[in-house]
Short mmCIF file of C-alpha atoms in Angstrom, two decimals:
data_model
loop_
_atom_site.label_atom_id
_atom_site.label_comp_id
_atom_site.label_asym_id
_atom_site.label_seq_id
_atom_site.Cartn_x
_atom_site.Cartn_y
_atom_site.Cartn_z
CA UNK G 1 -25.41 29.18 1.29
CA UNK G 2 -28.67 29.94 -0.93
CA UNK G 3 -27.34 28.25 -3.96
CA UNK G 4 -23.63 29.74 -3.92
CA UNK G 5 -22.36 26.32 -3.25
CA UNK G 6 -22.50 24.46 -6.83
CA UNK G 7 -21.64 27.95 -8.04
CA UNK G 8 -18.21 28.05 -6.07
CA UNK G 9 -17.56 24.27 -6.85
CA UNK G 10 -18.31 24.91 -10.43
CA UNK G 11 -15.09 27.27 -10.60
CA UNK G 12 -12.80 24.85 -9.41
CA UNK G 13 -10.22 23.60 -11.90
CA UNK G 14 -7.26 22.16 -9.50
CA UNK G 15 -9.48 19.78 -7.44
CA UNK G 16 -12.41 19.65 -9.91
CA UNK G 17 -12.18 15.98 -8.85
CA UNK G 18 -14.05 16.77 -5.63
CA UNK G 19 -17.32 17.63 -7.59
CA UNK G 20 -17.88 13.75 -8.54
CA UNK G 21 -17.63 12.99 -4.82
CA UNK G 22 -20.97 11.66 -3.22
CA UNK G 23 -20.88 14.25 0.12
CA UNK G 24 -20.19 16.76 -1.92
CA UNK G 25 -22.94 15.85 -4.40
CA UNK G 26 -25.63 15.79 -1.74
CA UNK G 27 -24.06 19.02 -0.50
CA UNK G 28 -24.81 20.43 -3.30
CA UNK G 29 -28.53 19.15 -3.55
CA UNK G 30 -29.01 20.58 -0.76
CA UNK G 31 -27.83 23.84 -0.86
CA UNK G 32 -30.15 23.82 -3.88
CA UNK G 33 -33.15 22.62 -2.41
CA UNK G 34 -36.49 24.74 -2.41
CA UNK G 35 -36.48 26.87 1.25
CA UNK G 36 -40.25 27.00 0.80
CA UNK G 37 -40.76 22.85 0.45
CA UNK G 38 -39.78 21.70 4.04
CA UNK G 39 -40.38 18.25 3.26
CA UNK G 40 -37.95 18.12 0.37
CA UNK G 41 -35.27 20.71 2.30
CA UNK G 42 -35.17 17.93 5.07
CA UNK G 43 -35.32 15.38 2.77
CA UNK G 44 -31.95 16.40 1.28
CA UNK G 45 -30.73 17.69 4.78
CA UNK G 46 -31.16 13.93 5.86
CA UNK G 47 -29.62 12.63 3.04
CA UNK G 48 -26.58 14.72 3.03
CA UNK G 49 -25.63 13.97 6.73
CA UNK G 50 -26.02 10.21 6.07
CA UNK G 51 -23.57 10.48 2.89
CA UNK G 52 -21.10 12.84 5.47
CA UNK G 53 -21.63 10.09 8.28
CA UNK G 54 -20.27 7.46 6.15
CA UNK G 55 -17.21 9.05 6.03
CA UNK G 56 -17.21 10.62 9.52
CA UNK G 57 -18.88 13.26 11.40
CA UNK G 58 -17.12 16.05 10.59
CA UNK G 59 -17.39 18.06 7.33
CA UNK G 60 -13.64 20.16 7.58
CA UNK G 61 -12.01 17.34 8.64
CA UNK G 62 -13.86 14.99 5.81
CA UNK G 63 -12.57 18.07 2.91
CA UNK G 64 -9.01 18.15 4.42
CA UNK G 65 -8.39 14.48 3.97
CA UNK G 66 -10.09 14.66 0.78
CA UNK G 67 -7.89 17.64 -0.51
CA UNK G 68 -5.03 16.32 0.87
CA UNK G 69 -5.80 12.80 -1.13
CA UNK G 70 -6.11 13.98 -4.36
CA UNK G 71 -4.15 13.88 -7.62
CA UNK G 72 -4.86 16.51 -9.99
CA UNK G 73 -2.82 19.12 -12.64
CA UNK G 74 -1.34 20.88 -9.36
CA UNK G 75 0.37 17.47 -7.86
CA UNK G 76 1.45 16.51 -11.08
CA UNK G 77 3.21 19.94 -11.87
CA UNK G 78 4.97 19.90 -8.56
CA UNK G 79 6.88 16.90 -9.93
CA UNK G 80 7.55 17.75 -13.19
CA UNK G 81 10.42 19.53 -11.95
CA UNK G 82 9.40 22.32 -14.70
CA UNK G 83 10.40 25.31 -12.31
CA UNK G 84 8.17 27.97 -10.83
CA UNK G 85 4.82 29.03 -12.22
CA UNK G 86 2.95 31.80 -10.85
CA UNK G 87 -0.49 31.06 -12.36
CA UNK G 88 -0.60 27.28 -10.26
CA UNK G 89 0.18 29.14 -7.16
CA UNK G 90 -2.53 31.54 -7.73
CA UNK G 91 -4.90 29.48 -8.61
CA UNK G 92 -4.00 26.72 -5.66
CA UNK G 93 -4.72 29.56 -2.89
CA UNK G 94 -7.97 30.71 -4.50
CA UNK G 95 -9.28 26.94 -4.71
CA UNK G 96 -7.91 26.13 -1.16
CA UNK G 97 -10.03 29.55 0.05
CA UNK G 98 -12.77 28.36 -1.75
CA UNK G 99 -13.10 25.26 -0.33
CA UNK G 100 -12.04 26.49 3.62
CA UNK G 101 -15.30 28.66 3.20
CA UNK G 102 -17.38 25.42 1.79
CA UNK G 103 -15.54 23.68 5.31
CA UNK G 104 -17.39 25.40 7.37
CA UNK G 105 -20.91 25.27 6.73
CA UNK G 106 -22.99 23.58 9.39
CA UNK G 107 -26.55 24.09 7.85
CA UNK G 108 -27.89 26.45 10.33
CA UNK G 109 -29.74 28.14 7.67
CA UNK G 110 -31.41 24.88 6.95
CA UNK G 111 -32.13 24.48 10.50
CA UNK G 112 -33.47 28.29 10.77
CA UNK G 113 -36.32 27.35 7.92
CA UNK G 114 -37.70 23.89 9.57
CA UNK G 115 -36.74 25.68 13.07
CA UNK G 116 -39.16 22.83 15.67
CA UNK G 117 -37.98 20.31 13.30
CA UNK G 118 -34.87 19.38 15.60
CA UNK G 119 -32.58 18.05 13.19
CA UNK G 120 -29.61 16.38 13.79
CA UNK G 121 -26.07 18.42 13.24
CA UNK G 122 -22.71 18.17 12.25
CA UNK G 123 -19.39 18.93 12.72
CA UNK G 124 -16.74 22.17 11.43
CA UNK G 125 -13.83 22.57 12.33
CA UNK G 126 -11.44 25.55 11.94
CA UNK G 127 -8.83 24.31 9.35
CA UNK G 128 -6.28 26.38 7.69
CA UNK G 129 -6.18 24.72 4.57
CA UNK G 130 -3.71 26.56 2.35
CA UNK G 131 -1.17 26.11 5.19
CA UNK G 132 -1.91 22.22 5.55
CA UNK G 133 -1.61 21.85 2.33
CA UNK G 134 1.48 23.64 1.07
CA UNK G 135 3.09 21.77 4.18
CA UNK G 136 1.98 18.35 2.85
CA UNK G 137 3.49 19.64 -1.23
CA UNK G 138 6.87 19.51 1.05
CA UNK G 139 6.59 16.20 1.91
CA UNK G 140 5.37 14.89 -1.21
CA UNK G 141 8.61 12.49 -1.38
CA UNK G 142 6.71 10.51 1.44
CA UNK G 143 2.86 10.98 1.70
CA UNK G 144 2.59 10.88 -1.52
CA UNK G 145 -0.65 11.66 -3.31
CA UNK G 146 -3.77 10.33 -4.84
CA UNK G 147 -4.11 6.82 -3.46
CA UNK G 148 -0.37 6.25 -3.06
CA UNK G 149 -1.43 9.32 -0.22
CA UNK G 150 -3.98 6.83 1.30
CA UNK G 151 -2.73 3.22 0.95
CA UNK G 152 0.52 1.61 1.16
CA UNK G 153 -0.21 -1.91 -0.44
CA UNK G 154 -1.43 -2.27 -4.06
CA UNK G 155 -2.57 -5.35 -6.57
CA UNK G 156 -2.80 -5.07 -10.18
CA UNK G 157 -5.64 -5.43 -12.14
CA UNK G 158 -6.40 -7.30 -15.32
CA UNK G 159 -5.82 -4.47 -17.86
CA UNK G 160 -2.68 -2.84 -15.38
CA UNK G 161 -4.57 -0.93 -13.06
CA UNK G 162 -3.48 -0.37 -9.67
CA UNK G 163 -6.03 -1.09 -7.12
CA UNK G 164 -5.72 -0.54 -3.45
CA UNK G 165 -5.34 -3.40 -0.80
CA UNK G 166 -7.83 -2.04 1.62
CA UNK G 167 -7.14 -3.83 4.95
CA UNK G 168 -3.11 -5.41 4.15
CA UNK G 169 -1.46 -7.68 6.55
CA UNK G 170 -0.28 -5.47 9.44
CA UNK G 171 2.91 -7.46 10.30
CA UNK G 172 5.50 -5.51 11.39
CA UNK G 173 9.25 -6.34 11.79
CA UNK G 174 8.85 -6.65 15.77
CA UNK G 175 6.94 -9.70 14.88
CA UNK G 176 9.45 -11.71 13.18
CA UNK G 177 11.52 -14.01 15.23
CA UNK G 178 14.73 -15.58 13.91
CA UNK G 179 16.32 -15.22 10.60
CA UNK G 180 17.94 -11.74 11.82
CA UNK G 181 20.99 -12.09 9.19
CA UNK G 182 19.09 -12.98 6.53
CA UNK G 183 16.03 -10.26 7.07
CA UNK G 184 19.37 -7.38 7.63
CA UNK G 185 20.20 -8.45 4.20
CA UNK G 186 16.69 -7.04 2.58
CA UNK G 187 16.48 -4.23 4.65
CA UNK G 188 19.75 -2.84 4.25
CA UNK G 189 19.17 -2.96 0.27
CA UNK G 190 15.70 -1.46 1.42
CA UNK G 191 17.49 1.51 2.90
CA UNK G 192 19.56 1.81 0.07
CA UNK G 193 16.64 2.17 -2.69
CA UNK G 194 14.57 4.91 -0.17
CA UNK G 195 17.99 6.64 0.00
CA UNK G 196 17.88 6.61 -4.59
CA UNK G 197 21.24 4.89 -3.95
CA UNK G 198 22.54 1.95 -6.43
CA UNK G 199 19.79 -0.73 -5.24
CA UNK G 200 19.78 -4.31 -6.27
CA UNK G 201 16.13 -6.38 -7.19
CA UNK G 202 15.80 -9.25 -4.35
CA UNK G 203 15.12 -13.16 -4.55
CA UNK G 204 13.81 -14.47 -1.40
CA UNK G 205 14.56 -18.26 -1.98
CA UNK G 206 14.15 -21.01 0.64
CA UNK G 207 11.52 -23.36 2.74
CA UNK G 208 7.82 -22.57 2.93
CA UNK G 209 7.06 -21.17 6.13
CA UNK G 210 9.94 -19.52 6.89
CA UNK G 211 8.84 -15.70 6.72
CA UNK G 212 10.12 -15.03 2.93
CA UNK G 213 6.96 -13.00 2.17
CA UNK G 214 6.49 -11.88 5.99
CA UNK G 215 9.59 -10.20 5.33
CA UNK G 216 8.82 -8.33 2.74
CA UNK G 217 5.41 -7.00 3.74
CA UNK G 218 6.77 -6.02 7.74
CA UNK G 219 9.53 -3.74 5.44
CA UNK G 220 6.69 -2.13 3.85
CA UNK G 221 4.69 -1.64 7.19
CA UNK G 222 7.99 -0.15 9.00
CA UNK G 223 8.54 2.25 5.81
CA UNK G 224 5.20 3.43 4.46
CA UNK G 225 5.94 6.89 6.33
CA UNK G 226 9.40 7.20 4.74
CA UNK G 227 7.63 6.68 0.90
CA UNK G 228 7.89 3.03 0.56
CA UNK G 229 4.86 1.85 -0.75
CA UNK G 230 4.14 -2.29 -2.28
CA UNK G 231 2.43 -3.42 -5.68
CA UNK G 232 2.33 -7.48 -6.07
CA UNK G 233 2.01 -8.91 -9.54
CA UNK G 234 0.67 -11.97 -9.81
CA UNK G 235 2.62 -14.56 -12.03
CA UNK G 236 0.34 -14.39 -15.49
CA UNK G 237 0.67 -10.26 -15.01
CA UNK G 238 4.88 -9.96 -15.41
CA UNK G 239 4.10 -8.75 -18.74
CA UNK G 240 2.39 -5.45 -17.41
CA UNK G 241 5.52 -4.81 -15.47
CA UNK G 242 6.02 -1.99 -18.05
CA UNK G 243 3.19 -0.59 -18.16
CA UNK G 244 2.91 -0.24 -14.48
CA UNK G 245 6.75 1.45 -14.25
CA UNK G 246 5.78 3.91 -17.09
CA UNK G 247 2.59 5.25 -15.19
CA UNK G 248 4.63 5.28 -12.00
CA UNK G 249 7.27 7.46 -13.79
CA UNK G 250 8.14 10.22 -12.15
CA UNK G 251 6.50 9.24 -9.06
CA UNK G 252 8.35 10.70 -5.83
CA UNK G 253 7.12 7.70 -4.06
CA UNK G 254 9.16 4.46 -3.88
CA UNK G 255 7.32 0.67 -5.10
CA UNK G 256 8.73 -2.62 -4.36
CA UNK G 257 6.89 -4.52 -7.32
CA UNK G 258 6.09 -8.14 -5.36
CA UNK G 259 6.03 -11.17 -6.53
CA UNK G 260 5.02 -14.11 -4.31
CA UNK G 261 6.37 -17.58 -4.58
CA UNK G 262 7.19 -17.65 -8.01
CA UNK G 263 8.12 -20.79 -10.06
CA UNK G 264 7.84 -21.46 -13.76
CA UNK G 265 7.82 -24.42 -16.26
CA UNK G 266 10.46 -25.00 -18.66
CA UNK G 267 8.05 -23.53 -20.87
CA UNK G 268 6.56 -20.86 -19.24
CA UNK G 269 5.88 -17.69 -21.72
CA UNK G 270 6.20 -15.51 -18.35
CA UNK G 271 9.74 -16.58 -18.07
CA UNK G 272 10.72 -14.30 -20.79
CA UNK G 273 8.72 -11.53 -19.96
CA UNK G 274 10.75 -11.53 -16.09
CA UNK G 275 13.74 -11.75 -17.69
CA UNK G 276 13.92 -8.58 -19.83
CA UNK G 277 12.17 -7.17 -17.18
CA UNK G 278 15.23 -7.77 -14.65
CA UNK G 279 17.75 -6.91 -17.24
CA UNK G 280 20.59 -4.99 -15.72
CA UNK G 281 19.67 -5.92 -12.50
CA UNK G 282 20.06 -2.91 -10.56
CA UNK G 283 17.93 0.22 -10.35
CA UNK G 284 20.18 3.42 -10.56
CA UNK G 285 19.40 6.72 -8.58
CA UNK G 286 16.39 8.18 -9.54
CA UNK G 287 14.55 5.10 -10.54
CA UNK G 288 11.44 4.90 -8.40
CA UNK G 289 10.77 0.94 -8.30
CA UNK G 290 12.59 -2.40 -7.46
CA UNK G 291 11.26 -6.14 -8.13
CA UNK G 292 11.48 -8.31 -4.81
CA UNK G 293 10.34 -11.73 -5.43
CA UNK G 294 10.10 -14.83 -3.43
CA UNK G 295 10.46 -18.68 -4.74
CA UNK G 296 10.68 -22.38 -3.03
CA UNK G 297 13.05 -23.40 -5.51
CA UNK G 298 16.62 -21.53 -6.25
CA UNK G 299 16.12 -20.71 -9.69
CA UNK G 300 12.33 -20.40 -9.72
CA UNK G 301 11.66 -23.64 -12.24
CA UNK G 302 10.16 -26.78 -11.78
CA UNK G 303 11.72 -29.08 -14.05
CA UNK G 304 9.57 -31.32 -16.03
CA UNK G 305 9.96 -35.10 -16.26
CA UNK G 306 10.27 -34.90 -20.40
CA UNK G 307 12.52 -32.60 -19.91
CA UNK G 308 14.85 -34.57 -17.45
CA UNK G 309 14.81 -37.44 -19.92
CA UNK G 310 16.67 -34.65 -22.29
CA UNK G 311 19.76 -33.90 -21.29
CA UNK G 312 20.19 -31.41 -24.37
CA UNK G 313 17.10 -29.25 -23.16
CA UNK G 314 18.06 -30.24 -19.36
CA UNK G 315 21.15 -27.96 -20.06
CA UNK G 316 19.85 -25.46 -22.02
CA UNK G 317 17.15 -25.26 -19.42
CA UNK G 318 19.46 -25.04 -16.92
CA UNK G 319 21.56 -22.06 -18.15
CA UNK G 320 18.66 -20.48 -18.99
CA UNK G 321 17.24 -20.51 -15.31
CA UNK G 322 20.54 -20.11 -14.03
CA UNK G 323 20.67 -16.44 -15.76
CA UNK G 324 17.63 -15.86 -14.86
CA UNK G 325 18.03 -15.98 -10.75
CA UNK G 326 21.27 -14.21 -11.46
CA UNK G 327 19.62 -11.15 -12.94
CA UNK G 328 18.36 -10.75 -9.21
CA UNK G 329 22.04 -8.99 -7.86
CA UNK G 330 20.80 -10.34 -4.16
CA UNK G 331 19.85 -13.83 -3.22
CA UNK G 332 18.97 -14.13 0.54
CA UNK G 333 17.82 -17.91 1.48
CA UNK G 334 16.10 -18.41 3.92
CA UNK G 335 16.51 -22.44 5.07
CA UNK G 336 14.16 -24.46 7.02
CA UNK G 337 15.14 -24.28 10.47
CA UNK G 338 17.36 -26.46 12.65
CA UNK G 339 16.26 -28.07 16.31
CA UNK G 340 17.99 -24.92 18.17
CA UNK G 341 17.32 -22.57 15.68
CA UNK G 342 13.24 -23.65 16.26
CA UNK G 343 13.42 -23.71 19.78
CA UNK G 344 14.40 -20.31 20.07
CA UNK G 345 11.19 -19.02 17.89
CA UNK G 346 9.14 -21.10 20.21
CA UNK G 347 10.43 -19.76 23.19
CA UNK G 348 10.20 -16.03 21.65
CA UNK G 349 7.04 -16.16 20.81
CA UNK G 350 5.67 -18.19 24.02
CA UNK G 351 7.01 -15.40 25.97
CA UNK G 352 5.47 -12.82 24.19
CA UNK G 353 2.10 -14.11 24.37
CA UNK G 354 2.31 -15.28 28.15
CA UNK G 355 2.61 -18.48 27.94
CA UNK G 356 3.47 -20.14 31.21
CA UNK G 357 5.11 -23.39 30.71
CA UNK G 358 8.37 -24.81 31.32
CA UNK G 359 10.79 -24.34 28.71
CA UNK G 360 11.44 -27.89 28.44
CA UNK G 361 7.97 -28.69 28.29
CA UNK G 362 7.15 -26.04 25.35
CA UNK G 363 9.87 -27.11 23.41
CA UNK G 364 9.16 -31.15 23.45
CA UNK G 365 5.58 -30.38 22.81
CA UNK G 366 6.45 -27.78 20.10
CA UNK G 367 8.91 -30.45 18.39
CA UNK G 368 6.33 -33.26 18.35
CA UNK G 369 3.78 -30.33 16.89
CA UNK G 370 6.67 -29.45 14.36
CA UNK G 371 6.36 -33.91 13.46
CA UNK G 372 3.07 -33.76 12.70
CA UNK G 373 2.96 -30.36 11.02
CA UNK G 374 4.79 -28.31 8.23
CA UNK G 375 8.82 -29.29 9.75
CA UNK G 376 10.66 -26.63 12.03
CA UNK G 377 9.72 -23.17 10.69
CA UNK G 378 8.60 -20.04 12.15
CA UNK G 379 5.41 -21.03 10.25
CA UNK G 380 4.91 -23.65 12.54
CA UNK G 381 5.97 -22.34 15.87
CA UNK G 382 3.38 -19.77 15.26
CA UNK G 383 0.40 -22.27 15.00
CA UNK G 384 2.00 -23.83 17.72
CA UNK G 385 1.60 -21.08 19.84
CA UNK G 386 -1.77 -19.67 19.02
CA UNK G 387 -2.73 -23.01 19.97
CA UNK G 388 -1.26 -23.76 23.36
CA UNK G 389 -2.55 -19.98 23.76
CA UNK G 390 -5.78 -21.29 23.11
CA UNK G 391 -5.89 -24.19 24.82
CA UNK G 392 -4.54 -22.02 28.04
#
């Protein structure tokens, strides 16, 4: 493109973002490199293609994903909710025009210059982007945008920032075996809070191993394409609860804030901070997050052995837990199993992995596993499994 590349970028205001990107960087370099010094032109020919391979092999395809990825002024005037403004719309189609035209350069006129040099190519593609991407503005509620567009599970840094979870656990609710009543529970308030209707914050108490957090995380999988998307606090970070809802706000996207197997101290200083941060207990329509949290113990506090000897701060300690669990408006517990109740995960998942055994066979073997192991849990009867599996 002679040069006309950085110039066209350069105009960009709506998804100035892309200019920082490293493809597009080299891009530019080498639209801007000398014609008449070969060995430099190829140079940044090379260089470019090996940034564009690291992200795939075709350019369109590479600026569609981008584009469709990105938060910027645009994405956060669609959900202001501010009405109609002609001068966004304007400008959207120009940019999107713009950067159709960048789409499809191949480098042929690179390839024209060093012409003997056989260099290696790339892919276009033929995109309409303005249509692709108006389409996607109408199902903001669900894709989403920036990385809430590309990723579905999220951690929270030290200062409150979200970061993505790259490669999450891929359970999915076809997985679980057992616990049916309990799991209906959490997804039926689940289906409540994607539909904005009155939607209570969750405490998954009961036994390790017994697919509390499994639970949780297969929702997430099963829902990421209806807007649900997951942020996990650890324990020390219940203070930046806050400051994570307020940059969520006004969000169309939907965030079950996670908290794994949380217990406190009698004198934890992150007991308070939980507890205003439950306060009411249930989201209303409109509010865009919900705290699900899971705990071995009922009302999330391991009682110290000073504090049994008191029975003055046992009790206070005890209310004080007490409304703390009950600031979560649904408590599903999920108990270690019985003999049946283990047998029949066993069996389950035996027959979905092909294992070919007799039934009474699997199930003796699986209770003396269950003996030596972690007790009669779905926990178990998976190890128990993958091994046999193994072993087969």
């Amino acid at each position: 493109m002679n040069g006309n590349i950085k110039k066209k970028l350069g105009s960009l205001v709506i998804f100035r973002n892309l200019i920082k990107l490293p493809v597009i960087q080299s891009l530019i370099k080498l639209d801007e490199a000398d014609k008449a010094d070969t060995s430099a032109l190829i140079f940044a020919y090379g260089e470019f293609l090996a940034t564009l391979m690291s992200e795939g092999t075709d350019l369109s395809k590479y600026l569609l994903r981008v584009v469709l990825e990105d938060e910027n002024i645009y994405t956060a005037y669609r959900i202001s909710n501010k009405g109609e403004d002609g001068l966004y719309e304007e400008m959207l189609d120009r940019e999107l025009a713009i950067i159709t035209q960048i789409s499809r350069y191949n480098g042929a006129d690179v390839r024209d210059v060093v012409e003997g040099e056989n260099l290696p190519t790339w892919r276009t593609s033929d995109i309409d982007f303005t249509s692709l991407y108006h389409e996607r503005m109408t199902q903001i509620n669900t894709k989403g945008y920036g990385i809430f567009a590309k990723y579905k599970m999220f951690v929270v840094g030290d200062n409150g920032e979200i970061l993505p979870i790259k490669n999450p656990d891929p359970i999915s609710l076809s997985d679980l075996v057992g616990y049916e009543q309990e799991r209906a529970k959490v997804i039926t308030n689940t289906e409540a809070f994607l539909s904005s209707r009155p939607t209570n914050n969750v405490l998954l108490y009961g036994d390790a191993g017994t697919g509390k957090s499994s639970t949780v995380k297969a929702l997430v999988n099963s829902m990421a394409e209806r807007g649900l998307r997951l942020i996990e606090f650890k324990k020390n970070q219940l203070s930046l609860i806050p400051q994570v809802t307020e940059h969520l706000h006004g969000n169309p996207l939907k965030f079950i804030f996670f908290i794994d197997d949380l217990t406190f101290t009698s004198d934890d200083k992150d007991f308070c901070a939980l507890k205003a941060t439950l306060e009411g207990g249930v989201t209303g329509r409109g509010n865009n997050t919900v705290i699900y949290a899971t705990s071995n113990h009922r009302h999330m506090i391991k009682e110290s052995a000073s504090a049994r000897q008191d029975s003055v701060n046992t009790a206070d300690m005890v209310q004080e837990t007490v409304s703390l669990s009950a600031r979560f408006g649904l408590t599903v517990t999920y108990l270690k199993s019985d003999r049946e109740g283990y047998a029949h995960i066993v069996c389950e998942l035996a027959r979905r992995a092909g294992v070919n055994m007799p039934e009474d066979e699997l199930i003796t073997k699986a209770e003396a596993f269950a003996i030596r192991g972690g007790g009669r849990n779905p926990r178990t009867a998976r190890q128990f499994v993958d091994m046999i599996s193994f072993e087969a």
